[in-house]
Coordinates of C-alpha atoms in Angstrom, one line a residue:
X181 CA 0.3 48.4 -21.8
X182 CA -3.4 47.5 -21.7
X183 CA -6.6 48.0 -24.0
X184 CA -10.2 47.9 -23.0
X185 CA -13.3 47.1 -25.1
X186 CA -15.8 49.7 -24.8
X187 CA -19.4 49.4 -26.0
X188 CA -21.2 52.2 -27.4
X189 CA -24.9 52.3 -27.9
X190 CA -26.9 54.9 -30.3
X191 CA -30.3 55.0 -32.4
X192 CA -32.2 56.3 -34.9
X193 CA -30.6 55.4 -38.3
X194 CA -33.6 54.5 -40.5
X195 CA -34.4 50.5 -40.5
X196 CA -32.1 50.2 -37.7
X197 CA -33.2 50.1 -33.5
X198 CA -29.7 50.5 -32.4
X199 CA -25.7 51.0 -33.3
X200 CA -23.2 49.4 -31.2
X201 CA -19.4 50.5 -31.0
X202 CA -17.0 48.1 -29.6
X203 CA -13.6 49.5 -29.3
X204 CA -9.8 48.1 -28.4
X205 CA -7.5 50.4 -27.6
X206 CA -4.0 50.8 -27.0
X207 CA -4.2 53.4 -24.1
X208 CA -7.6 52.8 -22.9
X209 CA -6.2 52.0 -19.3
X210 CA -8.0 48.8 -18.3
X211 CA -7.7 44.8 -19.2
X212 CA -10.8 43.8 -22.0
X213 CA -13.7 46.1 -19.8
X214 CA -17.4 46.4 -21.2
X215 CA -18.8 49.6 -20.4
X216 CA -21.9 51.7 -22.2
X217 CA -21.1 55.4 -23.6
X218 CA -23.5 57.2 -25.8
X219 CA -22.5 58.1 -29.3
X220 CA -22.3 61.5 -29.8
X221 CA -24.4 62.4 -33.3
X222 CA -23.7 66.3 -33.1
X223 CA -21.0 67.4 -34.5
X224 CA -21.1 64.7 -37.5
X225 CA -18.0 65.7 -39.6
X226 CA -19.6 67.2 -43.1
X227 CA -18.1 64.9 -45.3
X228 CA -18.6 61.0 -44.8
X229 CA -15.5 58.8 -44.3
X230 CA -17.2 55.8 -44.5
X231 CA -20.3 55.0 -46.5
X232 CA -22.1 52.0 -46.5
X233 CA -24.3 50.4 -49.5
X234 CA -26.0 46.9 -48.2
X235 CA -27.2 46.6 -52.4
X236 CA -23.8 45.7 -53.5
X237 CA -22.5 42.6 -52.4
X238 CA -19.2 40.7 -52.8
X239 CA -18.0 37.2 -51.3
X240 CA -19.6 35.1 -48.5
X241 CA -17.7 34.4 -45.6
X242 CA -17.1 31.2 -44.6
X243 CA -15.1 32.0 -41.1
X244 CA -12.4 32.8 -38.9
X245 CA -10.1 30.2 -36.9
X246 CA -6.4 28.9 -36.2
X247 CA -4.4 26.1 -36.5
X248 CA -4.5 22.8 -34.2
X249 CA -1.0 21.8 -34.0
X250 CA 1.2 19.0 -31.8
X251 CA 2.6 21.7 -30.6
X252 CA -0.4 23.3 -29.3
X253 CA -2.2 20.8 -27.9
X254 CA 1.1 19.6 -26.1
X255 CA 1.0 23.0 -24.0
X256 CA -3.1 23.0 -24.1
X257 CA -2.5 19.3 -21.8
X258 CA 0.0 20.8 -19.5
X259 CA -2.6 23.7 -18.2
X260 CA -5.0 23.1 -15.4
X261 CA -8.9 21.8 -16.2
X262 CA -10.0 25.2 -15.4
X263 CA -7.6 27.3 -18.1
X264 CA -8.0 24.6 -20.6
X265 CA -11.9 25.3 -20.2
X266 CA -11.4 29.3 -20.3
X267 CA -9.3 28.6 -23.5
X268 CA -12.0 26.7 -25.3
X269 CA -14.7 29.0 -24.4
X270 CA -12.2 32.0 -25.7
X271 CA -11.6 30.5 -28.9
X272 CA -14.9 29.0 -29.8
X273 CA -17.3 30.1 -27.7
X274 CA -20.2 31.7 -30.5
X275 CA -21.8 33.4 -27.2
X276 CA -19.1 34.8 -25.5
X277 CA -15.6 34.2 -27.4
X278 CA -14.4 34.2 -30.8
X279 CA -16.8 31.5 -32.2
X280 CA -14.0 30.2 -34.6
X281 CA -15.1 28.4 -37.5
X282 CA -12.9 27.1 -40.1
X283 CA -9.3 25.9 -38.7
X284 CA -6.5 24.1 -40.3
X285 CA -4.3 21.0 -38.8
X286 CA -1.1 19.4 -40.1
X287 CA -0.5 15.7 -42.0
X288 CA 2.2 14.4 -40.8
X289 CA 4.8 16.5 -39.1
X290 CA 5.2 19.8 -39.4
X291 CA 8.2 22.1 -37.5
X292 CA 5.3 22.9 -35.0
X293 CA 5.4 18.9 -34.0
X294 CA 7.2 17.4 -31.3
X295 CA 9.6 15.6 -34.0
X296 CA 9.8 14.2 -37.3
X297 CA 6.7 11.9 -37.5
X298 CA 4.7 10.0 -40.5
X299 CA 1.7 7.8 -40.4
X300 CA 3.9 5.4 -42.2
X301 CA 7.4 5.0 -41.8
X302 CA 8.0 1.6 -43.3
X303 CA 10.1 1.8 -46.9
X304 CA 7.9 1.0 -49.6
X305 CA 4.7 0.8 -47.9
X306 CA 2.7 1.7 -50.6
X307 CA 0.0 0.1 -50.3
X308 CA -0.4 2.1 -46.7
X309 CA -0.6 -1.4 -44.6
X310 CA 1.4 0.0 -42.0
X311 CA -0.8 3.7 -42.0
X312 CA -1.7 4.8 -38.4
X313 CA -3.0 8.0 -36.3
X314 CA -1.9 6.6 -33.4
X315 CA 0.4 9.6 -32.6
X316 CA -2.2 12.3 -33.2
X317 CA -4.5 10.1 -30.9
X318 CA -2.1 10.7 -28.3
X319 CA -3.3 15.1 -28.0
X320 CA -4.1 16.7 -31.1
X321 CA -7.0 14.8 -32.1
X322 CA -8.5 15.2 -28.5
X323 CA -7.4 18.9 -28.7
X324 CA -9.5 19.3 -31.8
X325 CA -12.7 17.2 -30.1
X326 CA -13.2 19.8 -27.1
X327 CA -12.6 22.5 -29.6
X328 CA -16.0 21.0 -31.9
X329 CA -17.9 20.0 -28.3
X330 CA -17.2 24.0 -27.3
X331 CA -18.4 25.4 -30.7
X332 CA -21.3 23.4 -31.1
X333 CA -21.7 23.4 -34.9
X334 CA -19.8 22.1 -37.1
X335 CA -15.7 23.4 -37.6
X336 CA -14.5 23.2 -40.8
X337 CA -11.2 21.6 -40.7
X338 CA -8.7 21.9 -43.1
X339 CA -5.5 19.7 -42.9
X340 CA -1.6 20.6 -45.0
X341 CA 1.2 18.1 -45.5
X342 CA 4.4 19.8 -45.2
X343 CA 6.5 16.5 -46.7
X344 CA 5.4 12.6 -47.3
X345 CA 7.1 10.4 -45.4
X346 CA 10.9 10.2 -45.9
X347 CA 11.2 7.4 -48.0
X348 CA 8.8 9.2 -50.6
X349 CA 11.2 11.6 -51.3
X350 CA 14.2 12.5 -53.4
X351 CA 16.3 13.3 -50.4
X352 CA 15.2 10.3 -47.7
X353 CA 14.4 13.0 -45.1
X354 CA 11.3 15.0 -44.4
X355 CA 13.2 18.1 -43.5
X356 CA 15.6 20.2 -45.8
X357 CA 13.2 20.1 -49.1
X358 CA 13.6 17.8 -51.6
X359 CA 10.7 16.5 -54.3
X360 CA 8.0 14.0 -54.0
X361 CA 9.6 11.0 -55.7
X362 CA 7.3 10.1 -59.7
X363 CA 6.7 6.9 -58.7
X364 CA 5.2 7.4 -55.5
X365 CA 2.5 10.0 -56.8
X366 CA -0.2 7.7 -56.2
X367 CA 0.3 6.0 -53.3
X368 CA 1.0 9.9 -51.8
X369 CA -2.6 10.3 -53.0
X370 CA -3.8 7.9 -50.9
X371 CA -2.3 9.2 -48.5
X372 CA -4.4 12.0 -47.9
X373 CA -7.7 9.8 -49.1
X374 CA -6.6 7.3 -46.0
X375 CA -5.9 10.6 -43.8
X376 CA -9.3 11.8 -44.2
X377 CA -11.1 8.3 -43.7
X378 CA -9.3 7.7 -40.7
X379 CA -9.4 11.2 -39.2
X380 CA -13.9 10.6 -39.9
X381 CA -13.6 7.5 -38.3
X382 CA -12.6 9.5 -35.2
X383 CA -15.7 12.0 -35.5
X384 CA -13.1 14.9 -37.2
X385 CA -14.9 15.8 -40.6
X386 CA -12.0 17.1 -42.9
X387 CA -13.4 20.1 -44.9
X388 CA -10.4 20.7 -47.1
X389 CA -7.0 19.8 -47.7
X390 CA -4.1 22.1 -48.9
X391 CA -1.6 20.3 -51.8
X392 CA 1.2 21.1 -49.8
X393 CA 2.6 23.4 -47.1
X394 CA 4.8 26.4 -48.9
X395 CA 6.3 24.7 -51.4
X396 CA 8.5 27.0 -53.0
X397 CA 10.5 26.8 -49.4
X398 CA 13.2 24.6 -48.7
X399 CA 13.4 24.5 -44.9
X400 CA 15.7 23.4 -42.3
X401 CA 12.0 21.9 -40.9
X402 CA 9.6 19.4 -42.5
X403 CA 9.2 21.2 -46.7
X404 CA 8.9 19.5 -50.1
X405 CA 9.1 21.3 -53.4
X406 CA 6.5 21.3 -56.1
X407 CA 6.8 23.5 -59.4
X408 CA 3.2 24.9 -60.3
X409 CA 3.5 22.1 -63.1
X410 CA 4.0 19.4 -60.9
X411 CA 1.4 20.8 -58.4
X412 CA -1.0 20.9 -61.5
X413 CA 0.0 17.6 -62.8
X414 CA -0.4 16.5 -58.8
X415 CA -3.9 17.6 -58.6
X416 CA -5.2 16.7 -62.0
X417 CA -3.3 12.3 -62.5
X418 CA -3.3 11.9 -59.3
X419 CA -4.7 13.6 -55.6
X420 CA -8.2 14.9 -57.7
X421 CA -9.7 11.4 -58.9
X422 CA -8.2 9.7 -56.2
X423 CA -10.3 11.6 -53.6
X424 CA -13.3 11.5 -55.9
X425 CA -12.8 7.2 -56.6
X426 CA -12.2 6.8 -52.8
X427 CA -15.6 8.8 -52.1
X428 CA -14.1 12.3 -51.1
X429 CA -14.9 14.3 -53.7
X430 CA -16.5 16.9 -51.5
X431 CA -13.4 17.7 -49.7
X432 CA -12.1 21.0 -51.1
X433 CA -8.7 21.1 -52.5
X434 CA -6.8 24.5 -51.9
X435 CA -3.4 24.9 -54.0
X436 CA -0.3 26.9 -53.3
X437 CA -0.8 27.7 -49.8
X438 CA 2.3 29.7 -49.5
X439 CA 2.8 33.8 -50.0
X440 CA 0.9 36.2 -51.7
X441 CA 4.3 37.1 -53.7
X442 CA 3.7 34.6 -56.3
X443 CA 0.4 33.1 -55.9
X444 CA -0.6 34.6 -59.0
X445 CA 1.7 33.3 -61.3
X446 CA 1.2 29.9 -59.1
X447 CA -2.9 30.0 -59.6
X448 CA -2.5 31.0 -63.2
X449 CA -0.4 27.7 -64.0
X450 CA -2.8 25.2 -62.0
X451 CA -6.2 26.8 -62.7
X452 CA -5.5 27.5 -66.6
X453 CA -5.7 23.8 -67.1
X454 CA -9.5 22.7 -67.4
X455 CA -8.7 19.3 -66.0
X456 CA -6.4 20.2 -62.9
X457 CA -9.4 23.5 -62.2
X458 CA -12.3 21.1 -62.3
X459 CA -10.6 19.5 -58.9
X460 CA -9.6 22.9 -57.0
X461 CA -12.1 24.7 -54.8
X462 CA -9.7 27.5 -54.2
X463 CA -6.6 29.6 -54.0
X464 CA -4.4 29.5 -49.9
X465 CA -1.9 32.0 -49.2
X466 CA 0.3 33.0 -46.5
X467 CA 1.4 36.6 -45.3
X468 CA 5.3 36.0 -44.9
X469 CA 7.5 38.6 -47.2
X470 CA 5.9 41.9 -48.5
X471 CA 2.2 42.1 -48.5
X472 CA 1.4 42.0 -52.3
X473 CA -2.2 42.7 -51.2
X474 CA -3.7 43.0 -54.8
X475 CA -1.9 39.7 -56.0
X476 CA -4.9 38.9 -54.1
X477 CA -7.5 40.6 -56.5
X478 CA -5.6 39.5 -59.1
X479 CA -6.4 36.1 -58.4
X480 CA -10.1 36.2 -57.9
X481 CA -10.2 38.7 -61.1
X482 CA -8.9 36.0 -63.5
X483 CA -10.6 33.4 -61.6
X484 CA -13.8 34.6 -60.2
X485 CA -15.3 31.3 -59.9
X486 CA -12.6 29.9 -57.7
X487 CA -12.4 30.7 -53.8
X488 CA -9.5 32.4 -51.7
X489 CA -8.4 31.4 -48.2
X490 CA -6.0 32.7 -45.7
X491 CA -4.0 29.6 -44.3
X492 CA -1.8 31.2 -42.5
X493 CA 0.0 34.1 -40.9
X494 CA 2.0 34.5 -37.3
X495 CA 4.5 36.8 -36.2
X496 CA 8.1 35.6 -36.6
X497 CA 11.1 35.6 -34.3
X498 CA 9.5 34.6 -30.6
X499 CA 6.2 35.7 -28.4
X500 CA 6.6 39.1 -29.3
X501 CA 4.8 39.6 -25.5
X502 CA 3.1 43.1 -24.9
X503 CA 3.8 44.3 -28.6
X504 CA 0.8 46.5 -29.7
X505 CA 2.1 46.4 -33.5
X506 CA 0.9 42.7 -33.2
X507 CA -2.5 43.2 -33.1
X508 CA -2.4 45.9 -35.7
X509 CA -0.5 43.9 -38.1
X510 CA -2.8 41.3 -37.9
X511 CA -6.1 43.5 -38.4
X512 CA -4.1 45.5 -41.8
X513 CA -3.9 41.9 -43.4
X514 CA -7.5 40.6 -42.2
X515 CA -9.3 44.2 -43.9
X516 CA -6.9 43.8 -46.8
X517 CA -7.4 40.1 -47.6
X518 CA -11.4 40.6 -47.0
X519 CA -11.9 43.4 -49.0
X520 CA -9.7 41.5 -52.0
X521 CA -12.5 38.5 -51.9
X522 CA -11.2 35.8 -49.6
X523 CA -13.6 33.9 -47.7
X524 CA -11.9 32.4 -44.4
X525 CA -8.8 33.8 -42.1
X526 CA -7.5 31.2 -40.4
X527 CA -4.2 32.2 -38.3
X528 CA -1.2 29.9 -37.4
X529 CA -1.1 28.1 -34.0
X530 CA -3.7 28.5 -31.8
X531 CA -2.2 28.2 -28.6
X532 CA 1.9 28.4 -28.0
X533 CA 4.0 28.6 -24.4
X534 CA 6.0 32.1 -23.7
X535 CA 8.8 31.0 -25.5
X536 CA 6.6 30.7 -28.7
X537 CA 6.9 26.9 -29.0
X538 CA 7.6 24.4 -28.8
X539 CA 9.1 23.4 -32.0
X540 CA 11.6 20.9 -33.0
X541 CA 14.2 23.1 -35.3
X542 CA 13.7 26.3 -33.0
X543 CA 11.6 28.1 -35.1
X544 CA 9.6 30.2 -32.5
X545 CA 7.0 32.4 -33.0
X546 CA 4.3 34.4 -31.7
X547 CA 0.8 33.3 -31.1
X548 CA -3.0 35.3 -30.2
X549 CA -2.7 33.1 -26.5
X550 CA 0.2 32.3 -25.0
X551 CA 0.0 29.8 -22.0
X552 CA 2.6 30.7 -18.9
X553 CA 2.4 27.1 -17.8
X554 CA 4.4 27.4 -14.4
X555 CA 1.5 29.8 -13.1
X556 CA -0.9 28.2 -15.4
X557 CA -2.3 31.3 -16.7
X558 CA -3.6 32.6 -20.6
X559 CA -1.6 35.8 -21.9
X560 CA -4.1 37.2 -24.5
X561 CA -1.9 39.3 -26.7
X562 CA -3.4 42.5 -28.7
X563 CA -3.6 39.8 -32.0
X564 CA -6.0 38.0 -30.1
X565 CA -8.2 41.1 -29.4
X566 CA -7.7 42.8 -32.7
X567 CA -8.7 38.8 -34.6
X568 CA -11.9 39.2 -32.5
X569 CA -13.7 42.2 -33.7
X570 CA -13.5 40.5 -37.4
X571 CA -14.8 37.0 -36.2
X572 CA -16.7 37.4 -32.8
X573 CA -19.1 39.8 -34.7
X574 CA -18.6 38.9 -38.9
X575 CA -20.2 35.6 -38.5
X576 CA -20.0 32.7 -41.1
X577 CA -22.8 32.9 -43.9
X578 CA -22.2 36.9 -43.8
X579 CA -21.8 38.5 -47.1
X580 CA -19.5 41.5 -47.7
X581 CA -20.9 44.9 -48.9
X582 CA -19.8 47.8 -50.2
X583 CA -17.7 49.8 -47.9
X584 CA -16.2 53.0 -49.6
X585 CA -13.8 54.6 -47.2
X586 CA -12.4 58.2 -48.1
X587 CA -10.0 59.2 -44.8
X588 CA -6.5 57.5 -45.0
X589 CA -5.9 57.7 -42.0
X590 CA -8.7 54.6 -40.7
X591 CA -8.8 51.8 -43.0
X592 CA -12.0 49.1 -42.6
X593 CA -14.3 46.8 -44.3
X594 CA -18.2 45.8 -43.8
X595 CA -20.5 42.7 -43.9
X596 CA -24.2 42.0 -43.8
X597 CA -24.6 38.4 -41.2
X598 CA -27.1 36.4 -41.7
X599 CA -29.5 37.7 -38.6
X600 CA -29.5 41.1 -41.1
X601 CA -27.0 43.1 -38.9
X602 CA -24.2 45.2 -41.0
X603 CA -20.5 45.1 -39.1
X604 CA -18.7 47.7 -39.7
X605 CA -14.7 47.3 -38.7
X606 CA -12.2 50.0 -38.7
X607 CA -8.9 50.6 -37.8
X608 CA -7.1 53.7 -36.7
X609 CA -3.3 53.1 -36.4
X610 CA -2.3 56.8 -36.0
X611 CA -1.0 58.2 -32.7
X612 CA -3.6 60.6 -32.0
X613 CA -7.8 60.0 -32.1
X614 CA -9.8 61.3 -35.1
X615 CA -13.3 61.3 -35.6
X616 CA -14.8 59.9 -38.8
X617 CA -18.6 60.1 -40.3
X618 CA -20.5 57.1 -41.0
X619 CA -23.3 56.8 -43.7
X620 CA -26.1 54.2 -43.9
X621 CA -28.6 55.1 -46.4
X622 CA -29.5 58.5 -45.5
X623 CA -28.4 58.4 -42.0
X624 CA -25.1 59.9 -40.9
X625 CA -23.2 60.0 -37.4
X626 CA -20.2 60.8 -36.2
X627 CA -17.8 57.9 -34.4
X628 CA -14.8 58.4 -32.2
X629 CA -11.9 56.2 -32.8
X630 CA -8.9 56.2 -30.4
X631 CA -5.6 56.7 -31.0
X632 CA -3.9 52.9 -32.2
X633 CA -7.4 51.4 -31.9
X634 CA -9.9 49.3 -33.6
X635 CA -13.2 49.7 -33.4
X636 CA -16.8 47.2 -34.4
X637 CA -19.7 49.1 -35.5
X638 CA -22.7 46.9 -35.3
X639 CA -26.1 48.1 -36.7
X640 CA -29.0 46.4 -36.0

């Protein structure tokens, strides 16, 4: 299997010198090549497929990215100088790779960790004497520095707890579920206040934090349970003027951050109290289950005023090497989730090693880049091309516009960047090619899509 990124040039719509098509393809025959091909305007198919109108506008965009995790930058350390460098450039490169923007790390442990770890293991220590980074000092947190040096502006970094220590719980383990104990509420506030302090003091900005990590789950990994009323009464007594007293009122605080399934009805509890809403910035969700794509809408429909945010998504059950559906799958939830008013897509780990870890309860998984470390080279699966024709072309500060699409058979969404340029994505996962008309204003033209391909329409 291989796909190939093809570049075609036109002119001649009205306000616009150029239109570029940038297509991935299953059966194109050649790794990732650039190569120039006119776009054919006879022929234009009667009826439009996919019209464009730059005067209505939805969300802005606030990026694209992954997650640093232990796990990741353990197998980023073990490549050579040189494939660490390609990596960097691949991920957040603005001139020549994917230019991520908004990424997500872990507090604590998390089952993508080496182990079991807290910033304070001592019983009791509530007054957080004994807090220290020290472990994240050892790869993650330089992992995360030559990420920022490679992007050159700023990354907005978002950090999730998937359980307080052990001895802040109900069941004296981190793993397995089990609650957030009452009377430790406050010092598990300060918690992430100290997190975020620390993690400045070592030039990492935290952006945002997520309550906690799914937690409706109770996993055979790192999990704590909340009930939308305790994540409510969480956010309002205790983790909302906490960060605001300890000067971190700017961070943004994301609830639920688990599957689209029941964010709703999770939202709806948190965000119908005046006092807990005043603290939240927005809405994260996962893709795991059934995609309940309009839960989505739903959401920003009853709270318009509130933002949503893709925390995270990765293909279960190992690498999943070569698999074309991959890439698809991810691309279906990015045009899905965009079009539905979320604001950032930030997938799971950034890097993994071909057995999709590691991790310390087995739970492998797939990642965009997989690092064969006993020939030290980068597999770039079709996720990692299909993630790159949303965020190496729909830029942060871009603003969604309307997109109608009337062919079933391609499904896509559109954006206006700040530079002025409309971006166009679209998506054909049928077996055989079809051609589709584009209108812009009174300008129509006809565009090829290959069979199980994607394709990036920029106008300029």
């Amino acid at each position: 299997m291989s796909e190939s990124m093809l570049v075609r040039e036109s002119s001649g719509i009205s306000g616009i010198s150029r239109v570029r098509q940038y297509v991935t393809a299953r059966d194109a025959g050649a790794p990732m090549e650039l190569a120039a091909m006119p776009v054919l305007e006879a022929g234009v198919p009667a009826r439009p497929d996919v019209v464009l109108d730059p005067s209505v506008t939805f969300q802005v965009l606030e990026g694209f990215g992954a997650a640093f995790t232990e796990a990741a930058a353990s197998v980023y350390y073990k490549l050579s100088p040189a494939r660490r460098s390609e990596f960097m450039q691949a991920m957040f490169s603005v001139s020549d790779g994917h230019g991520y923007a908004v990424c997500r790390t872990h507090i604590n442990s998390c089952d993508f960790a080496l182990g079991n770890y807290a910033y304070t293991e001592v019983p009791g220590d509530v007054e957080l004497d004994h807090f220290c980074i020290d472990r994240d000092r050892e790869a993650l947190i330089p992992m995360i520095r030559e990420a920022m040096n490679v992007a050159g502006e700023p990354i907005k970094l978002f950090a999730s707890p998937w359980s307080p220590p052990d001895w802040m719980k109900t069941t004296g383990e981190m793993n397995h579920g089990g609650k957030l104990r009452k009377e430790y509420r406050a010092a598990w506030a300060r918690y992430y206040a100290r997190y975020i302090q620390e993690y400045e003091a070592e030039g990492i900005p935290i952006w945002g934090i997520t309550v906690q990590n799914e937690p409706a789950a109770t996993q055979v990994w790192d999990s704590c349970i909340y009930s939308g009323e305790e994540e409510r009464d969480f956010v309002r007594d205790h983790l909302g003027p906490t960060l605001e007293n300890e000067g971190h009122g700017d961070c943004r605080i994301i609830i639920w951050d688990h599957n689209r399934d029941l964010m709703f009805e999770r939202a709806s509890v948190v965000l119908n109290d005046e006092k807990a809403a005043r603290y939240v910035w927005g809405t994260g969700f996962h893709w795991y289950g059934e995609d309940c794509f309009d839960n989505v809408q739903r959401v920003h429909d009853a709270f318009p005023d509130k933002q949503l945010i893709f925390t995270e998504g990765c293909q279960e059950g190992g690498p999943h090497i070569g698999s074309w559906d991959l890439g698809e799958r991810y691309a279906r939830s990015i045009i899905n989730d965009l079009n539905r008013w979320t604001v950032a897509w930030v997938d799971w780990n950034i890097l993994l090693d071909t057995d999709g870890g590691p991790n310390h309860v087995g739970n492998y998984c797939s990642a965009p880049v997989l690092a064969d470390i006993e020939k030290d080279t980068l597999i770039y699966q079709s996720s990692f091309h299909y993630i790159g024709h949303f965020s190496r072309f729909i830029r942060p500060g871009a603003v969604r516009i309307g997109c109608t699409m009337s062919d079933d058979s391609v499904s896509g969404t559109a954006f206006r960047n700040p530079n002025g340029a409309l971006v166009v994505v679209v998506m054909n996962e049928a077996e055989a090619a079809c051609r589709i008309g584009l209108q812009c204003a009174e300008s129509r033209y006809g565009v090829e899509l290959p069979a199980r391909s994607i394709s990036t329409l920029v106008l300029d």
